[in-house]
Coordinates of C-alpha atoms and ligand atoms in Angstrom, one line a residue:
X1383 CA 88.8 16.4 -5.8
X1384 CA 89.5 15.2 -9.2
X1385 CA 89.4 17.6 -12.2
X1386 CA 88.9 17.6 -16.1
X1387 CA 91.2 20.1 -17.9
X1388 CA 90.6 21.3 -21.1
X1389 CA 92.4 21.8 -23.8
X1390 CA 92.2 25.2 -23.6
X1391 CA 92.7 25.8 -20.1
X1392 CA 95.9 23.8 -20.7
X1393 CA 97.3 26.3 -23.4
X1394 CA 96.4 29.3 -21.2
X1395 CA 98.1 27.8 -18.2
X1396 CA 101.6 27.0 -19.9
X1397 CA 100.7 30.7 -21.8
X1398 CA 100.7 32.4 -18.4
X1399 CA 103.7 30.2 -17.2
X1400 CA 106.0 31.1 -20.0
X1401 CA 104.7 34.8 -19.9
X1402 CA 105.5 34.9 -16.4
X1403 CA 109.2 33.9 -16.8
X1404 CA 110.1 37.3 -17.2
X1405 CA 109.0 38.3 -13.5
X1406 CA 111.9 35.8 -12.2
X1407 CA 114.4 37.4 -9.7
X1408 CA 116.8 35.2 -10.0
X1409 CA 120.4 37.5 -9.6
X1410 CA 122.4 34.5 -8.0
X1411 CA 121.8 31.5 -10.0
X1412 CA 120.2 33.3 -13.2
X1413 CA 118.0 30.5 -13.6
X1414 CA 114.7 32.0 -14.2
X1415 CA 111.6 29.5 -13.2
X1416 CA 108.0 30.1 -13.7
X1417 CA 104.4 28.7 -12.9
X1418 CA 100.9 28.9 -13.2
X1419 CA 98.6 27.4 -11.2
X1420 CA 94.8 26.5 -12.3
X1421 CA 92.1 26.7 -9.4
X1422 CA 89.2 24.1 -9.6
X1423 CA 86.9 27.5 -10.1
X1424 CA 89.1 28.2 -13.5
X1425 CA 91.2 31.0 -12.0
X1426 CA 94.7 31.4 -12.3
X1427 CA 97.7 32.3 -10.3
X1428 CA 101.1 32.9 -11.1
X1429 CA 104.4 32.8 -9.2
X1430 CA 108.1 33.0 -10.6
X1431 CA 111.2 32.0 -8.3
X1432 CA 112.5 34.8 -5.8
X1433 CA 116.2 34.4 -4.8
X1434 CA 117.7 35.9 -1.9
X1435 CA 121.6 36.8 -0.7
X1436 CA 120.7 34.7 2.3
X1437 CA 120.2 31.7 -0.4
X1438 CA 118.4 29.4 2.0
X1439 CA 115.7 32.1 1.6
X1440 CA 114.7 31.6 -1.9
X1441 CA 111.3 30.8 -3.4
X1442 CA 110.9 28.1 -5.9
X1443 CA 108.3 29.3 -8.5
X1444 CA 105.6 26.6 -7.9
X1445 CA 105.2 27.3 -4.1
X1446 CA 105.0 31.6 -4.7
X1447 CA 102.1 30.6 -6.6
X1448 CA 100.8 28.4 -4.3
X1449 CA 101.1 30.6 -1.6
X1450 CA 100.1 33.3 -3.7
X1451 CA 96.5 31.2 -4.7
X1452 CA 96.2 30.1 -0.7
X1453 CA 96.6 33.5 0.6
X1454 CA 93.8 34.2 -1.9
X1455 CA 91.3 31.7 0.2
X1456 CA 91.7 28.8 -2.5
X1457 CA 92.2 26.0 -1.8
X1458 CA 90.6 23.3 -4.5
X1459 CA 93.6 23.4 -7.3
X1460 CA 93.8 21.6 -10.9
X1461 CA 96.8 21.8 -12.4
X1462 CA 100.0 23.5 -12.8
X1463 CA 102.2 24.5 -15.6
X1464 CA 106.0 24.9 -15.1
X1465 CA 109.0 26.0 -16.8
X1466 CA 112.5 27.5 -16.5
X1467 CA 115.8 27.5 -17.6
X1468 CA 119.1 29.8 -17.4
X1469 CA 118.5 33.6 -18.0
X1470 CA 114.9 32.7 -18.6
X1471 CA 115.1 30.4 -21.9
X1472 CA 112.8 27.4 -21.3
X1473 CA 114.9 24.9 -23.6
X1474 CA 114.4 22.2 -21.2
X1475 CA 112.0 20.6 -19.2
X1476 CA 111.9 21.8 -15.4
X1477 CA 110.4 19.6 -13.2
X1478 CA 109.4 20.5 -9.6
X1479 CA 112.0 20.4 -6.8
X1480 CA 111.1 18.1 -3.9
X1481 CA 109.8 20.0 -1.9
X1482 CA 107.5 22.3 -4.1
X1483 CA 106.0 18.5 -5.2
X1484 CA 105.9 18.0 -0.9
X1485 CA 103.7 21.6 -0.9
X1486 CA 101.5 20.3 -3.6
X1487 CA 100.9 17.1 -1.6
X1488 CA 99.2 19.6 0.9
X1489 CA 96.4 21.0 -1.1
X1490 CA 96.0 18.4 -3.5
X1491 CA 95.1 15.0 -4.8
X1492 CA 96.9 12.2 -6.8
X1493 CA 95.4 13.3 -9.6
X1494 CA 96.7 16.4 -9.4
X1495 CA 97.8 17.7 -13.3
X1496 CA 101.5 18.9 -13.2
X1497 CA 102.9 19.9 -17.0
X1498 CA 106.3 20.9 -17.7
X1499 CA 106.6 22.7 -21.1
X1500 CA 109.2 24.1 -23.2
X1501 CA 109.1 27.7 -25.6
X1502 CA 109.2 25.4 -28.5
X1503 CA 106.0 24.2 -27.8
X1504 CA 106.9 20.7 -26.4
X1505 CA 105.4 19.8 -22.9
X1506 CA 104.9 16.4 -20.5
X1507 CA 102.1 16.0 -18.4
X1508 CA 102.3 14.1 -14.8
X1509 CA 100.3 13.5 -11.9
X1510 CA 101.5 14.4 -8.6
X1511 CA 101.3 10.9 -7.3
X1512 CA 103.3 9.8 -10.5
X1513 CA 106.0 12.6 -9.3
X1514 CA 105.7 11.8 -5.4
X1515 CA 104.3 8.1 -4.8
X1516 CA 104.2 7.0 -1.1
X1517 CA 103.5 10.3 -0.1
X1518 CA 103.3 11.7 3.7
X1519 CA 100.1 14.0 3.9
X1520 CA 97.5 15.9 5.8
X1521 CA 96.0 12.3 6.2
X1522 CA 98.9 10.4 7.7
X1523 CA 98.4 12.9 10.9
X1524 CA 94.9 11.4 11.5
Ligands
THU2647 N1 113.7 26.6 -8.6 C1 112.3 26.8 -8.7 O1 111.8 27.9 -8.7 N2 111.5 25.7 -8.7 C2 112.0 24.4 -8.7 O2 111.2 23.5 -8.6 C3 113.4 24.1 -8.8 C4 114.3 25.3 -8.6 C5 114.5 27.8 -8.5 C6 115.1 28.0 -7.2 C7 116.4 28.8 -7.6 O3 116.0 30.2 -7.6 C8 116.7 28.4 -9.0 O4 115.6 27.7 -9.4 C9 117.9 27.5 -9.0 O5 117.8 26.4 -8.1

């Protein structure tokens, strides 16, 4: 399903992203990453990245807050806002690992929003089939 975002729905999502960079546990790499995910019903969910001494076991921040929103039942998703950077300053832009963009693929559609944003106020905005064209989906399995 295809969805209209607001303006102001856009500023609360990279609001709760960048509020929620403080909830990073990120003791290995110090590289704190946060996002905030924007149901098709308006609600929100957050998730930060959650490292682990058995590294392999690390949790990017866009898929806690996926899992987060699909443990919750939802399952129709807008947008996303992302950001990060080392000991939690978002100076640069912090696009999605692979496969965070490969979980998105799951749950949502090409037009899916996905906004990077910086604390200065700067921000791009993609769609997920800009950030993972030729996808393999739900739909490839038939
Ligand atoms: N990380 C994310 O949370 N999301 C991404 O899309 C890229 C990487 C985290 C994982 C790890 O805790 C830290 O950033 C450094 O890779």
């Amino acid at each position: 399903m295809s969805h209209q975002i607001t303006q102001d729905q856009e500023e609360r999502l990279v609001q709760a992203a960048l509020a929620g960079l403080s909830r990073s546990y990120a003791p290995y790499s110090h590289f704190h990453v946060s996002a905030a995910l924007l149901c098709g019903d308006g609600t929100i969910y957050t998730g930060n990245n959650i490292e682990n001494a058995a590294y392999s076991a690390t949790v990017c921040a866009e898929r806690c807050a996926f899992f987060q929103a699909v443990g919750a039942g939802k399952r129709d998703f807008a947008a996303i806002a992302v950001c990060g950077g080392r000991d939690g300053a978002a100076e640069d832009f912090c696009p999605p690992c692979g496969v965070c963009r490969q979980v998105m693929r799951e749950f949502c559609g090409p037009d899916f929003r996905i906004l990077l944003a910086k604390e200065n106020g700067e921000q791009r905005s993609y769609t997920l089939a800009e950030l993972l064209p030729e996808s393999f989906g739900p739909d490839n399995l038939g």
